Amino acid sequence: MNYTGVREVEVVVIGAGQAGLAAAFHLGRTGYRPDADFVILDHSPHPGGAWQFRWPTLTYDKVHGMHALPGMALTDADPARPSAEVIGGYFAAYEQRFGLRVHRPVSVTAVRDADDGRLLVETSQGRYAARAVINATGTWDRPFWPRFPGQEGFRGRQLHSAQYRGPEEFRGARVVVVGGGTSAVQQLIEIAPVAAATTWVTRRPPVFRAGPFGADEGRAAVALVAERVRQGLPPRSVVSVTGLPMTEAVRRARESGVLDRLPLFARVTPNGVAWDDGRTVEADVLLYATGFRAAIDHLAPLRLREAGGGIRMAGTRAVRDPRVHLVGYGPSASTIGANRAGRSAVHEIRRLLAGTADGPPAPDGPRRLGAGIRGAAVPGPRPADDLVGRAPGYAAGAAAVPSTGTRLSSRARSRA
């Protein structure tokens, strides 16, 4: 294949959220050099992954289970600061600390088979030829909007929880919140004190988790999600099998009746919603906290999906193409799971590129491709230096570190 004008690298990492940065850390730790042996592309405007888009009233003390990135602790976080600022600043400092050189904003439009063993990654900032791809695009760019009869005739406002910016815009309004996840509960609790009325509807009765949630419970929950992706089914969120955490705020909301739940309505009317038993609720706003889907449309040319609609996985590897690894997908769609998935993906990719992985060997064996335009001579990966794994903690109250570069993803926009 003619690679004129195409940058050749060993690995392209798509997405610079938790999973993408964790994978990049482990690539660097094993000797791969940012912008030489691998490149990180991110679609979002700033560091922070999907966290940068969280609503301002979601302060850091309301975040459930934020796990630090590998090699650098998140310390001294001000619990009263917006989580977008705390985690965005932490990610920015992390990128700078390890010299990851994230390119943003870059949109990845397609990943194709280049017919010579490489993958051709097409982006808004040019093309890359890679021997492997780590996809860490998350879900933020794929909010799921449910469809109901009569929806187009509703006279009020309809929005997704991804568009939520705080409770003030709902002051004095009658609000129906649709969805049974953490975002639905958090936003409902914020809206209720200022709204004229709130109604919570869910497809299934919500399950609240009281008491400790230890390692055994976590492993069991992740195993349920992992089984779906092993079967090639679309992944469910981890929270869908863990239940909703019973915080003090949730307990108070249940006692006051804010979290009294109704089953899902049958249709939307011009003035609200209606059930088949004749019950109706008038509303000014329908807020759909109905979750997200994996942002993987840019992988469509590789035909990785199974008949069940998902990508069948063996660990982080796509069964249909061992050159493609998905991190932050399915069972690794949690902050601690994303870290582990990044490490696992890098381990398997190193074996693949050395020709020792199960299945077909890398087309070029252990030979390393040059970085830059074809013909540029680049040495093999350097040994991991003393910086890796020894980073000090990040004071989360510090200002975010500015970053530069170009960034990524397709309609799937990688805000992992």
CSV table of C-alpha atoms in Angstrom, one decimal:
chain,number,residue,atom,x,y,z
A,1,MET,CA,0.0,0.0,0.0
A,2,ASN,CA,1.2,3.5,-0.7
A,3,TYR,CA,1.6,5.3,2.6
A,4,THR,CA,2.6,8.7,1.2
A,5,GLY,CA,1.4,11.4,3.6
A,6,VAL,CA,0.3,8.8,6.2
A,7,ARG,CA,2.0,8.6,9.6
A,8,GLU,CA,3.2,5.1,10.6
A,9,VAL,CA,3.1,4.2,14.2
A,10,GLU,CA,2.9,1.0,16.2
A,11,VAL,CA,-0.3,1.8,18.1
A,12,VAL,CA,-3.0,4.4,17.9
A,13,VAL,CA,-4.9,5.1,21.1
A,14,ILE,CA,-8.4,6.5,20.4
A,15,GLY,CA,-9.7,8.5,23.4
A,16,ALA,CA,-7.9,10.2,26.3
A,17,GLY,CA,-10.3,9.5,29.2
A,18,GLN,CA,-9.5,7.2,32.1
A,19,ALA,CA,-9.1,4.1,29.9
A,20,GLY,CA,-7.1,5.8,27.2
A,21,LEU,CA,-4.7,7.5,29.6
A,22,ALA,CA,-4.2,4.2,31.5
A,23,ALA,CA,-3.3,2.4,28.3
A,24,ALA,CA,-0.9,5.2,27.3
A,25,PHE,CA,0.8,5.0,30.7
A,26,HIS,CA,1.4,1.3,30.2
A,27,LEU,CA,2.6,1.8,26.7
A,28,GLY,CA,5.1,4.3,28.0
A,29,ARG,CA,6.1,2.1,30.9
A,30,THR,CA,7.1,-0.7,28.5
A,31,GLY,CA,9.2,1.6,26.4
A,32,TYR,CA,6.9,2.9,23.7
A,33,ARG,CA,7.4,6.6,23.0
A,34,PRO,CA,4.5,9.1,22.7
A,35,ASP,CA,4.3,10.6,19.2
A,36,ALA,CA,6.9,8.2,17.9
A,37,ASP,CA,5.8,4.6,18.6
A,38,PHE,CA,2.2,5.5,19.6
A,39,VAL,CA,-0.1,8.4,19.3
A,40,ILE,CA,-3.1,9.4,21.4
A,41,LEU,CA,-6.1,11.0,19.7
A,42,ASP,CA,-8.9,12.6,21.6
A,43,HIS,CA,-12.1,14.3,20.3
A,44,SER,CA,-12.9,16.4,23.3
A,45,PRO,CA,-11.7,20.0,23.6
A,46,HIS,CA,-9.9,19.6,26.9
A,47,PRO,CA,-8.4,17.0,29.2
A,48,GLY,CA,-10.8,15.2,31.5
A,49,GLY,CA,-12.6,12.7,29.2
A,50,ALA,CA,-16.4,12.7,29.8
A,51,TRP,CA,-15.8,14.3,33.2
A,52,GLN,CA,-15.3,17.7,31.6
A,53,PHE,CA,-18.9,17.7,30.5
A,54,ARG,CA,-20.5,16.9,33.9
A,55,TRP,CA,-22.9,19.5,35.2
A,56,PRO,CA,-21.4,22.2,37.5
A,57,THR,CA,-23.4,21.2,40.6
A,58,LEU,CA,-21.9,17.7,40.5
A,59,THR,CA,-19.2,18.4,43.1
A,60,TYR,CA,-16.3,16.0,43.7
A,61,ASP,CA,-17.9,14.8,47.0
A,62,LYS,CA,-20.8,13.5,45.0
A,63,VAL,CA,-18.7,11.3,42.7
A,64,HIS,CA,-18.9,7.6,43.4
A,65,GLY,CA,-15.7,5.6,43.3
A,66,MET,CA,-13.2,7.7,41.3
A,67,HIS,CA,-10.1,5.6,41.0
A,68,ALA,CA,-6.7,7.3,40.5
A,69,LEU,CA,-4.9,6.8,37.2
A,70,PRO,CA,-1.8,4.5,37.4
A,71,GLY,CA,1.4,6.0,38.6
A,72,MET,CA,0.0,9.2,40.0
A,73,ALA,CA,-2.4,9.7,42.9
A,74,LEU,CA,-5.2,12.2,43.0
A,75,THR,CA,-4.6,13.9,46.4
A,76,ASP,CA,-6.1,16.9,48.3
A,77,ALA,CA,-9.2,17.2,46.2
A,78,ASP,CA,-11.5,19.9,47.4
A,79,PRO,CA,-14.8,18.1,47.8
A,80,ALA,CA,-16.8,21.3,47.1
A,81,ARG,CA,-15.3,21.9,43.7
A,82,PRO,CA,-17.1,20.7,40.6
A,83,SER,CA,-16.0,17.3,39.6
A,84,ALA,CA,-15.3,18.5,36.0
A,85,GLU,CA,-12.7,20.9,37.4
A,86,VAL,CA,-11.1,18.5,39.8
A,87,ILE,CA,-10.8,15.6,37.4
A,88,GLY,CA,-10.1,17.7,34.4
A,89,GLY,CA,-7.2,19.3,36.2
A,90,TYR,CA,-6.0,15.9,37.4
A,91,PHE,CA,-6.0,14.5,33.9
A,92,ALA,CA,-4.3,17.5,32.4
A,93,ALA,CA,-1.5,17.2,35.1
A,94,TYR,CA,-1.2,13.5,34.3
A,95,GLU,CA,-0.8,14.1,30.6
A,96,GLN,CA,1.9,16.6,31.3
A,97,ARG,CA,3.7,14.6,34.0
A,98,PHE,CA,4.1,11.6,31.6
A,99,GLY,CA,4.6,13.6,28.4
A,100,LEU,CA,1.7,11.9,26.7
A,101,ARG,CA,1.3,14.6,24.0
A,102,VAL,CA,-2.4,14.0,23.5
A,103,HIS,CA,-3.7,15.3,20.1
A,104,ARG,CA,-6.9,17.2,20.4
A,105,PRO,CA,-9.4,17.9,19.1
A,106,VAL,CA,-9.2,15.2,16.5
A,107,SER,CA,-12.2,13.3,15.1
A,108,VAL,CA,-11.6,9.7,14.0
A,109,THR,CA,-14.0,9.0,11.2
A,110,ALA,CA,-13.1,5.4,10.4
A,111,VAL,CA,-10.7,2.5,11.1
A,112,ARG,CA,-10.1,0.3,8.1
A,113,ASP,CA,-8.1,-2.8,7.2
A,114,ALA,CA,-5.2,-1.6,5.1
A,115,ASP,CA,-4.8,-5.0,3.4
A,116,ASP,CA,-1.2,-5.4,4.4
A,117,GLY,CA,-1.7,-6.3,8.0
A,118,ARG,CA,-1.9,-2.7,9.2
A,119,LEU,CA,-5.0,-0.7,10.3
A,120,LEU,CA,-5.6,2.7,8.6
A,121,VAL,CA,-7.0,5.2,11.0
A,122,GLU,CA,-8.7,8.1,9.2
A,123,THR,CA,-9.1,11.3,11.2
A,124,SER,CA,-9.9,15.0,10.8
A,125,GLN,CA,-6.1,15.7,11.1
A,126,GLY,CA,-4.8,13.1,8.6
A,127,ARG,CA,-4.3,9.4,8.4
A,128,TYR,CA,-2.3,6.9,10.5
A,129,ALA,CA,-1.1,3.4,9.7
A,130,ALA,CA,-0.9,1.3,12.8
A,131,ARG,CA,-0.3,-2.3,13.7
A,132,ALA,CA,-2.8,-2.1,16.6
A,133,VAL,CA,-5.5,0.1,17.9
A,134,ILE,CA,-6.6,0.7,21.5
A,135,ASN,CA,-10.1,2.1,21.4
A,136,ALA,CA,-11.1,4.0,24.5
A,137,THR,CA,-13.9,6.2,23.2
A,138,GLY,CA,-16.4,5.6,26.0
A,139,THR,CA,-20.1,6.5,25.6
A,140,TRP,CA,-20.5,10.2,26.2
A,141,ASP,CA,-21.1,11.0,22.5
A,142,ARG,CA,-23.9,8.4,22.2
A,143,PRO,CA,-26.7,9.4,24.6
A,144,PHE,CA,-29.6,7.1,24.3
A,145,TRP,CA,-33.0,8.8,23.5
A,146,PRO,CA,-36.0,6.5,24.1
A,147,ARG,CA,-38.9,6.7,21.7
A,148,PHE,CA,-42.5,7.0,22.9
A,149,PRO,CA,-45.8,7.4,21.0
A,150,GLY,CA,-46.8,11.1,20.9
A,151,GLN,CA,-43.3,12.3,21.8
A,152,GLU,CA,-43.1,14.7,18.9
A,153,GLY,CA,-46.3,16.5,20.0
A,154,PHE,CA,-45.1,17.4,23.5
A,155,ARG,CA,-45.4,21.2,24.0
A,156,GLY,CA,-42.8,21.4,26.7
A,157,ARG,CA,-39.0,20.9,26.7
A,158,GLN,CA,-37.3,17.5,26.3
A,159,LEU,CA,-33.6,17.0,27.1
A,160,HIS,CA,-31.2,14.2,27.9
A,161,SER,CA,-29.3,14.1,31.1
A,162,ALA,CA,-26.1,14.8,29.1
A,163,GLN,CA,-27.5,18.3,28.5
A,164,TYR,CA,-28.3,18.9,32.2
A,165,ARG,CA,-26.5,22.0,33.6
A,166,GLY,CA,-28.0,22.3,37.0
A,167,PRO,CA,-31.3,22.7,38.8
A,168,GLU,CA,-32.0,26.4,38.3
A,169,GLU,CA,-33.3,25.9,34.7
A,170,PHE,CA,-36.1,23.8,36.2
A,171,ARG,CA,-37.3,26.3,38.8
A,172,GLY,CA,-41.1,26.3,39.0
A,173,ALA,CA,-41.4,23.6,36.4
A,174,ARG,CA,-43.2,20.3,36.5
A,175,VAL,CA,-40.5,17.8,35.7
A,176,VAL,CA,-40.7,14.1,34.7
A,177,VAL,CA,-37.4,12.3,35.1
A,178,VAL,CA,-37.1,9.1,33.1
A,179,GLY,CA,-34.5,6.5,34.0
A,180,GLY,CA,-33.3,4.4,36.9
A,181,GLY,CA,-29.5,5.1,37.0
A,182,THR,CA,-27.3,7.2,39.2
A,183,SER,CA,-27.6,10.3,37.0
A,184,ALA,CA,-31.4,10.1,37.3
A,185,VAL,CA,-31.2,10.0,41.0
A,186,GLN,CA,-28.6,12.7,41.4
A,187,GLN,CA,-30.4,15.1,39.1
A,188,LEU,CA,-33.8,14.4,40.6
A,189,ILE,CA,-32.5,15.1,44.1
A,190,GLU,CA,-31.1,18.5,42.8
A,191,ILE,CA,-34.3,19.5,40.9
A,192,ALA,CA,-36.9,18.5,43.5
A,193,PRO,CA,-36.3,21.5,45.9
A,194,VAL,CA,-36.8,24.1,43.1
A,195,ALA,CA,-39.3,22.5,40.8
A,196,ALA,CA,-43.1,22.8,41.1
A,197,ALA,CA,-43.4,19.1,41.0
A,198,THR,CA,-41.3,16.1,40.1
A,199,THR,CA,-42.2,12.6,38.9
A,200,TRP,CA,-39.8,9.7,38.6
A,201,VAL,CA,-40.5,6.9,36.2
A,202,THR,CA,-38.3,3.8,35.5
A,203,ARG,CA,-38.7,0.7,33.4
A,204,ARG,CA,-37.8,-1.6,36.3
A,205,PRO,CA,-38.1,-1.0,40.1
A,206,PRO,CA,-34.9,0.5,41.3
A,207,VAL,CA,-32.6,-1.5,43.5
A,208,PHE,CA,-30.8,0.4,46.2
A,209,ARG,CA,-27.6,-1.0,47.6
A,210,ALA,CA,-27.1,-0.7,51.3
A,211,GLY,CA,-24.0,-1.7,53.2
A,212,PRO,CA,-20.5,-2.2,52.0
A,213,PHE,CA,-19.7,-3.1,48.4
A,214,GLY,CA,-16.5,-5.1,48.6
A,215,ALA,CA,-14.1,-6.8,46.1
A,216,ASP,CA,-16.2,-10.0,45.9
A,217,GLU,CA,-19.4,-8.0,45.1
A,218,GLY,CA,-17.4,-6.0,42.5
A,219,ARG,CA,-16.0,-9.0,40.8
A,220,ALA,CA,-19.5,-10.7,40.6
A,221,ALA,CA,-21.0,-7.6,39.1
A,222,VAL,CA,-18.2,-7.2,36.5
A,223,ALA,CA,-18.5,-10.9,35.7
A,224,LEU,CA,-22.1,-10.4,34.7
A,225,VAL,CA,-21.3,-7.7,32.3
A,226,ALA,CA,-18.3,-9.6,31.0
A,227,GLU,CA,-20.4,-12.6,30.1
A,228,ARG,CA,-22.5,-10.4,27.8
A,229,VAL,CA,-19.5,-9.2,25.8
A,230,ARG,CA,-18.1,-12.7,25.6
A,231,GLN,CA,-21.4,-13.6,23.9
A,232,GLY,CA,-21.2,-10.7,21.5
A,233,LEU,CA,-24.1,-8.8,23.1
A,234,PRO,CA,-24.2,-5.1,23.7
A,235,PRO,CA,-22.8,-4.4,27.1
A,236,ARG,CA,-24.8,-3.3,30.1
A,237,SER,CA,-23.4,-0.8,32.4
A,238,VAL,CA,-21.7,-2.0,35.6
A,239,VAL,CA,-24.1,0.1,37.7
A,240,SER,CA,-27.1,-1.8,36.2
A,241,VAL,CA,-26.0,-4.9,38.0
A,242,THR,CA,-24.6,-3.3,41.2
A,243,GLY,CA,-27.6,-1.3,42.2
A,244,LEU,CA,-27.8,2.3,43.3
A,245,PRO,CA,-25.6,3.3,46.3
A,246,MET,CA,-27.6,4.3,49.4
A,247,THR,CA,-26.0,7.6,50.3
A,248,GLU,CA,-27.3,9.9,53.0
A,249,ALA,CA,-28.8,12.2,50.3
A,250,VAL,CA,-30.6,9.2,48.7
A,251,ARG,CA,-31.9,8.1,52.1
A,252,ARG,CA,-33.4,11.6,52.8
A,253,ALA,CA,-34.9,11.7,49.3
A,254,ARG,CA,-36.6,8.4,49.8
A,255,GLU,CA,-38.0,9.4,53.2
A,256,SER,CA,-39.4,12.7,51.7
A,257,GLY,CA,-41.0,10.9,48.8
A,258,VAL,CA,-38.8,12.4,46.1
A,259,LEU,CA,-37.7,8.9,45.0
A,260,ASP,CA,-41.2,7.4,45.0
A,261,ARG,CA,-41.1,5.7,41.6
A,262,LEU,CA,-43.8,5.1,39.0
A,263,PRO,CA,-43.6,2.5,36.2
A,264,LEU,CA,-42.8,3.7,32.7
A,265,PHE,CA,-45.6,5.5,31.0
A,266,ALA,CA,-47.2,4.3,27.7
A,267,ARG,CA,-47.2,7.5,25.8
A,268,VAL,CA,-46.4,11.2,25.8
A,269,THR,CA,-49.2,13.7,25.5
A,270,PRO,CA,-49.1,17.3,24.5
A,271,ASN,CA,-49.2,18.3,28.2
A,272,GLY,CA,-47.3,15.4,29.9
A,273,VAL,CA,-47.4,11.6,30.0
A,274,ALA,CA,-50.0,9.0,30.3
A,275,TRP,CA,-50.3,5.3,31.3
A,276,ASP,CA,-52.7,2.7,29.9
A,277,ASP,CA,-54.6,2.5,33.2
A,278,GLY,CA,-55.8,6.1,32.7
A,279,ARG,CA,-53.3,7.8,35.0
A,280,THR,CA,-51.8,11.0,33.6
A,281,VAL,CA,-49.2,13.5,34.8
A,282,GLU,CA,-48.8,17.0,33.5
A,283,ALA,CA,-45.3,18.2,32.8
A,284,ASP,CA,-43.3,21.1,31.4
A,285,VAL,CA,-40.1,19.2,31.1
A,286,LEU,CA,-39.2,15.6,30.2
A,287,LEU,CA,-35.7,14.8,31.3
A,288,TYR,CA,-34.3,11.5,29.9
A,289,ALA,CA,-31.6,10.1,32.2
A,290,THR,CA,-31.6,7.0,30.0
A,291,GLY,CA,-27.9,6.3,29.7
A,292,PHE,CA,-25.5,6.0,26.8
A,293,ARG,CA,-24.3,3.5,24.2
A,294,ALA,CA,-20.7,2.7,23.2
A,295,ALA,CA,-19.3,5.2,20.8
A,296,ILE,CA,-17.8,2.8,18.3
A,297,ASP,CA,-19.3,3.8,14.9
A,298,HIS,CA,-15.8,4.5,13.6
A,299,LEU,CA,-14.9,0.8,13.9
A,300,ALA,CA,-17.8,-0.2,11.6
A,301,PRO,CA,-15.6,-0.8,8.5
A,302,LEU,CA,-13.8,-3.6,10.4
A,303,ARG,CA,-17.2,-5.5,10.8
A,304,LEU,CA,-16.5,-6.4,14.4
A,305,ARG,CA,-20.2,-6.7,15.5
A,306,GLU,CA,-21.8,-10.0,16.1
A,307,ALA,CA,-25.4,-10.9,15.2
A,308,GLY,CA,-26.4,-9.9,18.8
A,309,GLY,CA,-25.4,-6.4,18.1
A,310,GLY,CA,-22.3,-6.2,20.3
A,311,ILE,CA,-18.5,-6.9,19.8
A,312,ARG,CA,-17.5,-10.3,21.1
A,313,MET,CA,-14.5,-9.8,23.4
A,314,ALA,CA,-11.8,-12.0,24.8
A,315,GLY,CA,-10.5,-9.9,27.6
A,316,THR,CA,-9.9,-6.5,25.9
A,317,ARG,CA,-9.4,-8.0,22.5
A,318,ALA,CA,-12.0,-8.0,19.7
A,319,VAL,CA,-12.4,-11.7,18.8
A,320,ARG,CA,-12.9,-10.8,15.1
A,321,ASP,CA,-9.7,-8.8,14.9
A,322,PRO,CA,-6.9,-9.3,17.5
A,323,ARG,CA,-5.3,-6.0,16.4
A,324,VAL,CA,-8.2,-4.1,18.0
A,325,HIS,CA,-8.6,-3.7,21.8
A,326,LEU,CA,-11.5,-2.0,23.5
A,327,VAL,CA,-10.9,-0.5,26.9
A,328,GLY,CA,-13.5,1.2,29.0
A,329,TYR,CA,-16.0,-1.0,27.2
A,330,GLY,CA,-18.4,-3.4,29.0
A,331,PRO,CA,-16.8,-4.8,32.1
A,332,SER,CA,-14.0,-2.3,32.1
A,333,ALA,CA,-16.4,0.7,32.0
A,334,SER,CA,-15.5,1.8,35.5
A,335,THR,CA,-12.5,3.8,36.7
A,336,ILE,CA,-10.7,0.9,38.3
A,337,GLY,CA,-11.7,-1.4,35.5
A,338,ALA,CA,-10.4,1.0,32.9
A,339,ASN,CA,-7.0,1.0,34.5
A,340,ARG,CA,-6.8,-2.7,34.5
A,341,ALA,CA,-8.0,-3.0,31.0
A,342,GLY,CA,-5.4,-0.5,29.8
A,343,ARG,CA,-2.6,-2.7,31.3
A,344,SER,CA,-4.1,-5.9,29.9
A,345,ALA,CA,-4.5,-4.4,26.4
A,346,VAL,CA,-0.9,-3.3,26.3
A,347,HIS,CA,0.4,-6.7,27.4
A,348,GLU,CA,-1.5,-8.5,24.6
A,349,ILE,CA,-0.5,-5.9,22.0
A,350,ARG,CA,3.1,-6.4,22.8
A,351,ARG,CA,2.8,-10.1,22.4
A,352,LEU,CA,0.9,-9.6,19.1
A,353,LEU,CA,3.5,-7.3,17.7
A,354,ALA,CA,6.2,-9.6,18.7
A,355,GLY,CA,4.4,-12.4,16.9
A,356,THR,CA,3.8,-14.5,20.0
A,357,ALA,CA,0.1,-13.9,20.7
A,358,ASP,CA,-2.4,-16.7,20.1
A,359,GLY,CA,-3.7,-16.6,16.5
A,360,PRO,CA,-2.0,-15.2,13.4
A,361,PRO,CA,1.4,-13.6,14.0
A,362,ALA,CA,1.9,-9.9,13.3
A,363,PRO,CA,2.5,-9.5,9.5
A,364,ASP,CA,5.9,-7.9,10.0
A,365,GLY,CA,7.0,-10.1,12.8
A,366,PRO,CA,8.9,-8.2,15.5
A,367,ARG,CA,10.1,-5.5,13.0
A,368,ARG,CA,9.3,-2.1,14.2
A,369,LEU,CA,7.6,0.4,11.9
A,370,GLY,CA,9.0,3.9,11.6
A,371,ALA,CA,7.1,6.9,12.9
A,372,GLY,CA,6.3,9.9,10.8
A,373,ILE,CA,6.1,9.8,7.0
A,374,ARG,CA,7.2,6.5,5.5
A,375,GLY,CA,10.9,6.1,5.4
A,376,ALA,CA,11.6,8.0,8.6
A,377,ALA,CA,14.0,5.9,10.7
A,378,VAL,CA,13.0,5.5,14.3
A,379,PRO,CA,14.7,3.3,16.9
A,380,GLY,CA,12.8,0.6,18.8
A,381,PRO,CA,11.1,1.4,22.1
A,382,ARG,CA,13.4,2.7,24.8
A,383,PRO,CA,13.6,1.1,28.2
A,384,ALA,CA,11.1,2.5,30.7
A,385,ASP,CA,12.7,5.5,32.4
A,386,ASP,CA,12.7,6.3,36.1
A,387,LEU,CA,9.8,8.7,35.7
A,388,VAL,CA,7.3,6.0,35.2
A,389,GLY,CA,5.5,4.7,38.2
A,390,ARG,CA,7.2,7.2,40.5
A,391,ALA,CA,5.0,10.2,40.0
A,392,PRO,CA,4.0,12.2,43.1
A,393,GLY,CA,0.4,12.8,43.9
A,394,TYR,CA,-1.6,15.6,42.2
A,395,ALA,CA,-3.0,18.4,44.3
A,396,ALA,CA,-6.5,18.5,42.9
A,397,GLY,CA,-7.1,22.0,44.1
A,398,ALA,CA,-4.4,23.3,41.7
A,399,ALA,CA,-5.3,24.9,38.4
A,400,ALA,CA,-5.6,22.7,35.4
A,401,VAL,CA,-2.4,22.5,33.3
A,402,PRO,CA,-2.9,23.7,29.7
A,403,SER,CA,-2.3,21.2,27.0
A,404,THR,CA,-1.7,21.3,23.3
A,405,GLY,CA,-2.1,18.9,20.4
A,406,THR,CA,-4.7,17.6,18.1
A,407,ARG,CA,-7.5,15.3,18.8
A,408,LEU,CA,-9.8,12.7,17.8
A,409,SER,CA,-12.8,10.4,17.1
A,410,SER,CA,-15.6,9.7,14.8
A,411,ARG,CA,-19.3,10.2,15.1
A,412,ALA,CA,-18.2,8.1,18.0
A,413,ARG,CA,-16.3,11.1,19.3
A,414,SER,CA,-13.8,9.8,21.7
A,415,ARG,CA,-14.5,11.4,25.0
A,416,ALA,CA,-13.7,8.2,26.8
